[in-house]
Amino acid sequence: LGVSEEACPLTLSAIDKSERRKPEQTIAALEEANPGKGASLFEEIKQIKEINTLDAVMKRLKQCGDEGCSRAQEWSALLSILEALGCEEFVGVDLSIVRGLAYYTGFL
């Protein structure tokens, strides 16, 4: 979404708190972290948070250029492992959870 490395922690914090805040407060927090982009980021994030299937995650990631394709490969590897373990039916998608994204860098 064009969020800089520097703005990432505040942006993730705004997303994390968005379920407990009014939309206007989330937009203000996103604007503070990303001047001139708060409202547009809010709309993009709202769409992303509505993704609730693994297929939709893969489709969205593939639209995000090289980094997205790299992330899609990570998701594919994870899904293969889950399938091999017979666990895939117990996995759900909730992209509104952002805790840990500031320090976790992937699945594997």
PDB file of C-alpha atoms in Angstrom:
ATOM      1  CA  LEU A   1       0.000   0.000   0.000  1.00  0.00           C
ATOM      2  CA  GLY A   2       3.041   2.239  -0.168  1.00  0.00           C
ATOM      3  CA  VAL A   3       3.602   2.500   3.592  1.00  0.00           C
ATOM      4  CA  SER A   4       7.233   3.290   4.347  1.00  0.00           C
ATOM      5  CA  GLU A   5       9.317   1.218   6.759  1.00  0.00           C
ATOM      6  CA  GLU A   6       9.365   4.213   9.077  1.00  0.00           C
ATOM      7  CA  ALA A   7       5.558   4.536   9.077  1.00  0.00           C
ATOM      8  CA  CYS A   8       4.915   0.809   9.430  1.00  0.00           C
ATOM      9  CA  PRO A   9       4.820   0.570  13.267  1.00  0.00           C
ATOM     10  CA  LEU A  10       2.304   3.414  13.636  1.00  0.00           C
ATOM     11  CA  THR A  11       0.257   2.114  10.710  1.00  0.00           C
ATOM     12  CA  LEU A  12       0.086  -1.390  12.190  1.00  0.00           C
ATOM     13  CA  SER A  13      -0.880   0.096  15.545  1.00  0.00           C
ATOM     14  CA  ALA A  14      -3.706   2.049  13.898  1.00  0.00           C
ATOM     15  CA  ILE A  15      -4.967  -1.124  12.197  1.00  0.00           C
ATOM     16  CA  ASP A  16      -4.703  -3.107  15.427  1.00  0.00           C
ATOM     17  CA  LYS A  17      -6.775  -0.545  17.322  1.00  0.00           C
ATOM     18  CA  SER A  18      -9.297   0.001  14.519  1.00  0.00           C
ATOM     19  CA  GLU A  19     -11.766  -2.563  15.862  1.00  0.00           C
ATOM     20  CA  ARG A  20     -12.036  -0.561  19.097  1.00  0.00           C
ATOM     21  CA  ARG A  21     -12.158   2.907  17.550  1.00  0.00           C
ATOM     22  CA  LYS A  22     -14.488   4.976  15.459  1.00  0.00           C
ATOM     23  CA  PRO A  23     -13.493   5.086  11.772  1.00  0.00           C
ATOM     24  CA  GLU A  24     -12.614   8.778  12.111  1.00  0.00           C
ATOM     25  CA  GLN A  25     -10.088   7.979  14.840  1.00  0.00           C
ATOM     26  CA  THR A  26      -8.475   5.263  12.732  1.00  0.00           C
ATOM     27  CA  ILE A  27      -8.274   7.575   9.731  1.00  0.00           C
ATOM     28  CA  ALA A  28      -6.650  10.253  11.913  1.00  0.00           C
ATOM     29  CA  ALA A  29      -4.085   7.744  13.222  1.00  0.00           C
ATOM     30  CA  LEU A  30      -3.332   6.542   9.685  1.00  0.00           C
ATOM     31  CA  GLU A  31      -3.026  10.147   8.525  1.00  0.00           C
ATOM     32  CA  GLU A  32      -0.581  10.919  11.319  1.00  0.00           C
ATOM     33  CA  ALA A  33       1.591   7.972  10.274  1.00  0.00           C
ATOM     34  CA  ASN A  34       1.134   8.553   6.524  1.00  0.00           C
ATOM     35  CA  PRO A  35       0.457  12.245   5.789  1.00  0.00           C
ATOM     36  CA  GLY A  36      -1.926  12.735   2.903  1.00  0.00           C
ATOM     37  CA  LYS A  37      -2.890   9.048   2.755  1.00  0.00           C
ATOM     38  CA  GLY A  38      -5.035   8.399   5.839  1.00  0.00           C
ATOM     39  CA  ALA A  39      -8.434   8.144   4.180  1.00  0.00           C
ATOM     40  CA  SER A  40      -7.235   6.156   1.167  1.00  0.00           C
ATOM     41  CA  LEU A  41      -5.277   3.756   3.385  1.00  0.00           C
ATOM     42  CA  PHE A  42      -8.355   3.303   5.557  1.00  0.00           C
ATOM     43  CA  GLU A  43     -10.400   2.243   2.514  1.00  0.00           C
ATOM     44  CA  GLU A  44      -7.691  -0.135   1.260  1.00  0.00           C
ATOM     45  CA  ILE A  45      -7.256  -1.665   4.706  1.00  0.00           C
ATOM     46  CA  LYS A  46     -11.020  -2.061   5.051  1.00  0.00           C
ATOM     47  CA  GLN A  47     -11.054  -4.080   1.810  1.00  0.00           C
ATOM     48  CA  ILE A  48      -8.104  -6.200   2.909  1.00  0.00           C
ATOM     49  CA  LYS A  49      -9.730  -6.944   6.272  1.00  0.00           C
ATOM     50  CA  GLU A  50     -12.767  -8.320   4.407  1.00  0.00           C
ATOM     51  CA  ILE A  51     -10.635 -11.059   2.817  1.00  0.00           C
ATOM     52  CA  ASN A  52     -11.592 -14.282   4.550  1.00  0.00           C
ATOM     53  CA  THR A  53     -10.398 -17.140   2.353  1.00  0.00           C
ATOM     54  CA  LEU A  54      -6.941 -18.417   1.569  1.00  0.00           C
ATOM     55  CA  ASP A  55      -7.677 -18.226  -2.169  1.00  0.00           C
ATOM     56  CA  ALA A  56      -8.566 -14.540  -1.829  1.00  0.00           C
ATOM     57  CA  VAL A  57      -5.332 -13.927   0.124  1.00  0.00           C
ATOM     58  CA  MET A  58      -3.324 -15.532  -2.677  1.00  0.00           C
ATOM     59  CA  LYS A  59      -5.135 -13.480  -5.336  1.00  0.00           C
ATOM     60  CA  ARG A  60      -4.498 -10.221  -3.460  1.00  0.00           C
ATOM     61  CA  LEU A  61      -0.827 -11.033  -2.861  1.00  0.00           C
ATOM     62  CA  LYS A  62      -0.220 -11.773  -6.524  1.00  0.00           C
ATOM     63  CA  GLN A  63      -1.453  -8.240  -7.323  1.00  0.00           C
ATOM     64  CA  CYS A  64       1.317  -6.742  -5.156  1.00  0.00           C
ATOM     65  CA  GLY A  65       4.331  -7.100  -7.423  1.00  0.00           C
ATOM     66  CA  ASP A  66       7.505  -9.000  -6.579  1.00  0.00           C
ATOM     67  CA  GLU A  67       7.146  -8.784  -2.803  1.00  0.00           C
ATOM     68  CA  GLY A  68       3.542  -9.966  -3.029  1.00  0.00           C
ATOM     69  CA  CYS A  69       4.548 -12.904  -5.209  1.00  0.00           C
ATOM     70  CA  SER A  70       7.242 -13.784  -2.694  1.00  0.00           C
ATOM     71  CA  ARG A  71       4.660 -13.693   0.119  1.00  0.00           C
ATOM     72  CA  ALA A  72       2.286 -15.798  -2.003  1.00  0.00           C
ATOM     73  CA  GLN A  73       5.034 -18.444  -2.261  1.00  0.00           C
ATOM     74  CA  GLU A  74       5.330 -18.414   1.546  1.00  0.00           C
ATOM     75  CA  TRP A  75       1.553 -18.877   1.876  1.00  0.00           C
ATOM     76  CA  SER A  76       1.700 -21.747  -0.656  1.00  0.00           C
ATOM     77  CA  ALA A  77       4.440 -23.457   1.341  1.00  0.00           C
ATOM     78  CA  LEU A  78       2.452 -23.038   4.557  1.00  0.00           C
ATOM     79  CA  LEU A  79      -0.703 -24.391   2.934  1.00  0.00           C
ATOM     80  CA  SER A  80       1.204 -27.411   1.629  1.00  0.00           C
ATOM     81  CA  ILE A  81       2.457 -28.164   5.133  1.00  0.00           C
ATOM     82  CA  LEU A  82      -1.017 -27.778   6.625  1.00  0.00           C
ATOM     83  CA  GLU A  83      -2.494 -30.010   3.942  1.00  0.00           C
ATOM     84  CA  ALA A  84       0.178 -32.670   4.526  1.00  0.00           C
ATOM     85  CA  LEU A  85      -0.663 -32.597   8.228  1.00  0.00           C
ATOM     86  CA  GLY A  86      -4.401 -32.781   7.525  1.00  0.00           C
ATOM     87  CA  CYS A  87      -4.986 -29.464   9.280  1.00  0.00           C
ATOM     88  CA  GLU A  88      -6.097 -27.134   6.479  1.00  0.00           C
ATOM     89  CA  GLU A  89      -9.793 -27.423   7.361  1.00  0.00           C
ATOM     90  CA  PHE A  90      -9.047 -25.978  10.802  1.00  0.00           C
ATOM     91  CA  VAL A  91      -7.325 -22.854   9.472  1.00  0.00           C
ATOM     92  CA  GLY A  92      -9.184 -19.579   9.090  1.00  0.00           C
ATOM     93  CA  VAL A  93      -8.191 -16.225   7.682  1.00  0.00           C
ATOM     94  CA  ASP A  94      -8.457 -13.055   9.754  1.00  0.00           C
ATOM     95  CA  LEU A  95      -6.410 -10.236   8.261  1.00  0.00           C
ATOM     96  CA  SER A  96      -7.551  -7.784  10.919  1.00  0.00           C
ATOM     97  CA  ILE A  97      -5.047  -9.262  13.372  1.00  0.00           C
ATOM     98  CA  VAL A  98      -1.762  -7.389  13.030  1.00  0.00           C
ATOM     99  CA  ARG A  99      -0.042  -8.021  16.348  1.00  0.00           C
ATOM    100  CA  GLY A 100       3.402  -9.419  15.830  1.00  0.00           C
ATOM    101  CA  LEU A 101       3.809  -8.107  12.279  1.00  0.00           C
ATOM    102  CA  ALA A 102       6.346  -5.584  13.532  1.00  0.00           C
ATOM    103  CA  TYR A 103       8.733  -8.378  14.481  1.00  0.00           C
ATOM    104  CA  TYR A 104       7.619 -11.579  12.721  1.00  0.00           C
ATOM    105  CA  THR A 105       8.832 -11.662   9.149  1.00  0.00           C
ATOM    106  CA  GLY A 106       7.141 -14.782   7.805  1.00  0.00           C
ATOM    107  CA  PHE A 107       5.867 -18.265   8.495  1.00  0.00           C
ATOM    108  CA  LEU A 108       8.933 -20.391   7.930  1.00  0.00           C
TER     109      LEU A 108
END
